[in-house]
Coordinates of C-alpha atoms in Angstrom, one line a residue:
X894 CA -96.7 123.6 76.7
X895 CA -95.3 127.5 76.7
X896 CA -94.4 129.7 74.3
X897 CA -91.7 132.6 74.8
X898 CA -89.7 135.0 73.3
X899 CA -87.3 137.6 73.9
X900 CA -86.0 140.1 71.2
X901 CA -82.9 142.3 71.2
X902 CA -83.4 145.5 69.8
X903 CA -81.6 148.8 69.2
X904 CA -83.2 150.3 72.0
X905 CA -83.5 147.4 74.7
X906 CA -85.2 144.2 74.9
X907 CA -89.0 142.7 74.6
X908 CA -89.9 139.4 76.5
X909 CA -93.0 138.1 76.1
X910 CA -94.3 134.8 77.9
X911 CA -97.8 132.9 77.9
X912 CA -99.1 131.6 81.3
X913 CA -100.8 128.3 80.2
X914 CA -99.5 125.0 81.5
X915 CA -100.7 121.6 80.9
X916 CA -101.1 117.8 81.8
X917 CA -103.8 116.8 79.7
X918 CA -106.6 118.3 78.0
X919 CA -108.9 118.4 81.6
X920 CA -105.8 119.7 83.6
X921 CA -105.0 123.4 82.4
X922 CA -104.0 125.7 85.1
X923 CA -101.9 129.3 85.1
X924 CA -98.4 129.9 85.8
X925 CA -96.2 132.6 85.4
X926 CA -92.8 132.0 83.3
X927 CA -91.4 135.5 83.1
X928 CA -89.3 136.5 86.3
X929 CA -87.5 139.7 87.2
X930 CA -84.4 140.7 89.1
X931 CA -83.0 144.5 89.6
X932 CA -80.9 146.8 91.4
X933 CA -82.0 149.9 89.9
X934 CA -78.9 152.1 88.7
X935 CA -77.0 148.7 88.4
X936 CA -78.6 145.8 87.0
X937 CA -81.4 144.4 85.4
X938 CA -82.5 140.3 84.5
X939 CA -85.1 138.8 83.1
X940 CA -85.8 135.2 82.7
X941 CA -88.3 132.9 81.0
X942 CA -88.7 129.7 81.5
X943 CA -90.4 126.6 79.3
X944 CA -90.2 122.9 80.7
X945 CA -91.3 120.6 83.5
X946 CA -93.0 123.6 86.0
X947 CA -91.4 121.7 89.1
X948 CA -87.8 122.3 87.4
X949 CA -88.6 125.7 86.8
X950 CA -89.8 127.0 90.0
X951 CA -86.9 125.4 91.8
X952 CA -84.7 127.2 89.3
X953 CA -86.1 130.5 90.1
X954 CA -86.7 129.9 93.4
X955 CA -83.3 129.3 94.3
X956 CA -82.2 132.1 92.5
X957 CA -84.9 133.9 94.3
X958 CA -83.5 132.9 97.9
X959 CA -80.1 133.7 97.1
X960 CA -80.8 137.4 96.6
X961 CA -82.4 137.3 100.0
X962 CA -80.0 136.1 102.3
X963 CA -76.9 136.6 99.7
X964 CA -74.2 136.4 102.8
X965 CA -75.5 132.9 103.2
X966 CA -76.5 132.0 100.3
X967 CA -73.4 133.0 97.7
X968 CA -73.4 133.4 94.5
X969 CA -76.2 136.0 94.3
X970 CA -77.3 136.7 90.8
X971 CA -78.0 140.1 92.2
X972 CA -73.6 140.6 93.0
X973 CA -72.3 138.8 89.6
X974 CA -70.0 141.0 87.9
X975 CA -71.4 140.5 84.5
X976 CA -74.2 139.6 82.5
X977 CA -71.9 136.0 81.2
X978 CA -71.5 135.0 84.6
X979 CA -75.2 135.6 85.3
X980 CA -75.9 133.2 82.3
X981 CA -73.4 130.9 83.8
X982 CA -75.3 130.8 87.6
X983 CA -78.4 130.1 85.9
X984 CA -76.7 127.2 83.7
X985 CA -75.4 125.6 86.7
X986 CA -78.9 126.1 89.2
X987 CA -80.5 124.2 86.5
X988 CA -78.0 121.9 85.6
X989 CA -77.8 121.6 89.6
X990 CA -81.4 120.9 89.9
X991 CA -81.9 118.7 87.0
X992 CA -79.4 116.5 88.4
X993 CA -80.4 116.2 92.2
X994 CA -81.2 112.9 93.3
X995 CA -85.1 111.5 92.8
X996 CA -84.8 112.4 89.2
X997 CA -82.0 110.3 87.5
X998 CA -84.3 107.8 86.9
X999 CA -86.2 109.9 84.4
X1000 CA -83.3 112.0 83.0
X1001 CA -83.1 110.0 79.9
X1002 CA -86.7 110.7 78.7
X1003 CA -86.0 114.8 79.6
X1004 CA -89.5 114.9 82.1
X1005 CA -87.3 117.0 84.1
X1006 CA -85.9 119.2 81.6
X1007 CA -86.4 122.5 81.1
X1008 CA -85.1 125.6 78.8
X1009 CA -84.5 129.4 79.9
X1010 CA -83.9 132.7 78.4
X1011 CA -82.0 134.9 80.0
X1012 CA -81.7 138.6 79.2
X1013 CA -80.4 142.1 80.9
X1014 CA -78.1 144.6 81.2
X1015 CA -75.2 145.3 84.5
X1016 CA -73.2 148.8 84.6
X1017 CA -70.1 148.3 82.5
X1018 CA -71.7 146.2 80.2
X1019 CA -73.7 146.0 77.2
X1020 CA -77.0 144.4 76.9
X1021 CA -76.9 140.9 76.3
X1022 CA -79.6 137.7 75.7
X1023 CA -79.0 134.1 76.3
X1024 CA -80.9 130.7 75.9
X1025 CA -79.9 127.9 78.3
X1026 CA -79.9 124.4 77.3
X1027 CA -80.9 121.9 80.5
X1028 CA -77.6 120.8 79.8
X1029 CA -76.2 123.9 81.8
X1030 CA -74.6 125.2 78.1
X1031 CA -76.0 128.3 76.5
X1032 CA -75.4 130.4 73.5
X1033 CA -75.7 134.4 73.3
X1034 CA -77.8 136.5 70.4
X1035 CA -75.8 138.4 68.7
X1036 CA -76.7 139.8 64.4
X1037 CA -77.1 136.7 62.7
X1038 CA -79.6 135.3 65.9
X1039 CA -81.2 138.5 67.6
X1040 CA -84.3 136.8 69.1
X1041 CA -84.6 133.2 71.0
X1042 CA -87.8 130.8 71.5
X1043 CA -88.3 128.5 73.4
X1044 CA -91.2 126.0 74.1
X1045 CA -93.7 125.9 71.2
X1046 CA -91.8 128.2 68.5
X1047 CA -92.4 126.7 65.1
X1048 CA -95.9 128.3 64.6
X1049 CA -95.2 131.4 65.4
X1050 CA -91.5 131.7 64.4
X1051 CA -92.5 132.7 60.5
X1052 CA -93.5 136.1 61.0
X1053 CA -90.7 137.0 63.3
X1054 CA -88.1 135.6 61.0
X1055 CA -90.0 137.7 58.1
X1056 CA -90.9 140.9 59.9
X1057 CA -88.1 141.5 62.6
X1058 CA -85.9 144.5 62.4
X1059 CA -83.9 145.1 65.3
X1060 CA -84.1 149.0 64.3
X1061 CA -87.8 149.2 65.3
X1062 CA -89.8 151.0 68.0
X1063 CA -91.0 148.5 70.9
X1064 CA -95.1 149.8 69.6
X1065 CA -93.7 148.0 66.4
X1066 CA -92.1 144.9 68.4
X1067 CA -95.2 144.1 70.6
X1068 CA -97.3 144.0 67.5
X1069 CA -95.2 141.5 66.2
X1070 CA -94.9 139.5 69.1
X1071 CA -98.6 139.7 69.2
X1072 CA -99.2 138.1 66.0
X1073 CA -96.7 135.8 66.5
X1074 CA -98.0 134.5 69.5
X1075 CA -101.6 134.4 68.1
X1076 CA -100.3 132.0 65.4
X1077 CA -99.0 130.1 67.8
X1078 CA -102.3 129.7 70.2
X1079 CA -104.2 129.6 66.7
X1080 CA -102.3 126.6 66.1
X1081 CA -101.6 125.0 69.2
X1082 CA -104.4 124.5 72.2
X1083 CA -101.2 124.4 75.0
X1084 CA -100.5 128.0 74.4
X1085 CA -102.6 130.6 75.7
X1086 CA -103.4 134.3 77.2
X1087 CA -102.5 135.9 79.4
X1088 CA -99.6 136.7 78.2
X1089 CA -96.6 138.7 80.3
X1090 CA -94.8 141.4 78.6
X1091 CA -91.5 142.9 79.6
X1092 CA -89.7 145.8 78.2
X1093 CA -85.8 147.2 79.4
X1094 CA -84.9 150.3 78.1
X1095 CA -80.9 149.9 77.1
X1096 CA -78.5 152.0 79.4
X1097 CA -81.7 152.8 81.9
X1098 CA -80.9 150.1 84.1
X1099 CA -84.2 150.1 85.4
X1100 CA -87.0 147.9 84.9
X1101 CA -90.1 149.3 82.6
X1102 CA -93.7 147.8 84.6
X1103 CA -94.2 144.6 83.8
X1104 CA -97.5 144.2 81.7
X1105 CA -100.2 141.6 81.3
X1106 CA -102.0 140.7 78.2
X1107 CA -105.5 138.7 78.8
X1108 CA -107.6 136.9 76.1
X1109 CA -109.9 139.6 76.4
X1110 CA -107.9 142.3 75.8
X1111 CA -109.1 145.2 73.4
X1112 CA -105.9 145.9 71.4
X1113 CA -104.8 141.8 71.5
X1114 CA -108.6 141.8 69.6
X1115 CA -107.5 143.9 66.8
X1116 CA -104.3 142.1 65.8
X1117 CA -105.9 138.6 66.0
X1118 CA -109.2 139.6 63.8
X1119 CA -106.9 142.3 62.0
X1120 CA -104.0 139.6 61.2
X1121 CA -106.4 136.9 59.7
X1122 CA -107.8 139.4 57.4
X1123 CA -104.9 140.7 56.3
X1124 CA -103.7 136.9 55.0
X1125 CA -106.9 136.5 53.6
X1126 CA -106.4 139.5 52.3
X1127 CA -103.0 138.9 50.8
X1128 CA -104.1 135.2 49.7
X1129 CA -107.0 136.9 47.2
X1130 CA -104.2 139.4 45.9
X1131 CA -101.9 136.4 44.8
X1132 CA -102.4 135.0 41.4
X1133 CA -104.4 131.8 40.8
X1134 CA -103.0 128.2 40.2
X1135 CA -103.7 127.7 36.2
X1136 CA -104.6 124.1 35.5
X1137 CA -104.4 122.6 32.2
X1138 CA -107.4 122.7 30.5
X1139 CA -106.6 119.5 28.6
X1140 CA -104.9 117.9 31.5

């Protein structure tokens, strides 16, 4: 399974992806499922990617090759003129891919399927996050839905609905992503560390370096241990069920 998220905030965007793939409990391997494209000065993208991994990688690699040899390979998502048209390449690669022959068979039971978030900035142009749908469709954050999930979002989607605030610092907004991916590998044994994190500064229209979280990590520590106490915490502060005594 996978779990990602990407938040829009005053001042940019946070993506943060696990790395743990499954099939079956004795087959667990590491892939990454946060990808980056820039030309510094003009444009920034960033995509995540939950689904079947062989859908995925032809996604990105296609996307990949096109930047490459772009005068062979048009449309380049490197040369769209805006961040909606980048959404719709993406949309149609995977639609494209989803669709090529070898996999109709399966179509109906989604093995192929796969979801994608897509998120950046190109000069002119505000900063903008998408989620694809394998159907090639896709809808755009805006107030009412500033953040998207996608993969295994229910355990950790609590504290983001709770805690978000588009207005805070990205110290604040890893934090939260933090906890909210604990919960979610608390929860759920096809999630897991490392985790890839991705910040864009809006209006820089360069990419910030691309960090990774491991299981071990000191700070990652602290949240985890720090989080559970703090429910327990908050659990012992709430007032006790009264039963009927006569009951």
């Amino acid at each position: 399974m996978t779990y990602c998220v990407g938040l829009m905030l005053d001042r940019g965007l946070v993506m943060m992806a696990d790395t743990r793939t499954n099939a079956g409990v004795d087959n667990i391997s590491t892939f990454r499922k946060l990808f980056t494209w820039q030309v510094p000065g003009e444009r920034v993208l960033m995509l995540m990617t939950a689904g079947n991994l062989a859908t995925t990688q032809a996604v990105v690699s296609l996307l990949d090759e096109r930047t490459k040899a772009h005068g062979e390979r048009d449309p380049s998502i490197n040369e769209v003129p805006s961040m909606f048209q980048a959404a719709r390449l993406v949309a149609d690669t995977l639609r494209s891919v989803i669709a090529q022959p070898g996999t109709q068979g399966q179509r109906a039971e989604g093995t192929f399927n796969a979801t994608l978030i897509l998120g950046g900035q190109i000069k002119g142009g505000p900063v903008r996050l998408f989620l694809i749908y394998p159907e090639g469709n896709f809808i755009e954050a805006g107030a009412d839905t500033p953040f998207f999930q996608i993969g295994e979002t229910k355990y950790g989607r609590p504290i983001l609905v709770r805690a978000y605030d588009r207005t805070m610092g990205f110290e604040q907004a890893i934090k939260l992503l933090l906890v909210s991916f604990d919960s979610t590998v608390k929860a759920n044994l096809s999630v897991g560390p490392p985790f890839d994190l991705q910040l864009y500064r809006a209006g820089s229209l360069t990419l910030e370096p691309q960090l990774r979280i491991a299981a071990g990590d000191p700070y990652y520590h602290a949240i985890s241990a720090g989080w559970g106490e703090a429910l327990k915490t908050a659990l012992d502060s709430l007032p006790d069920f009264e039963l009927d005594a006569g009951g």
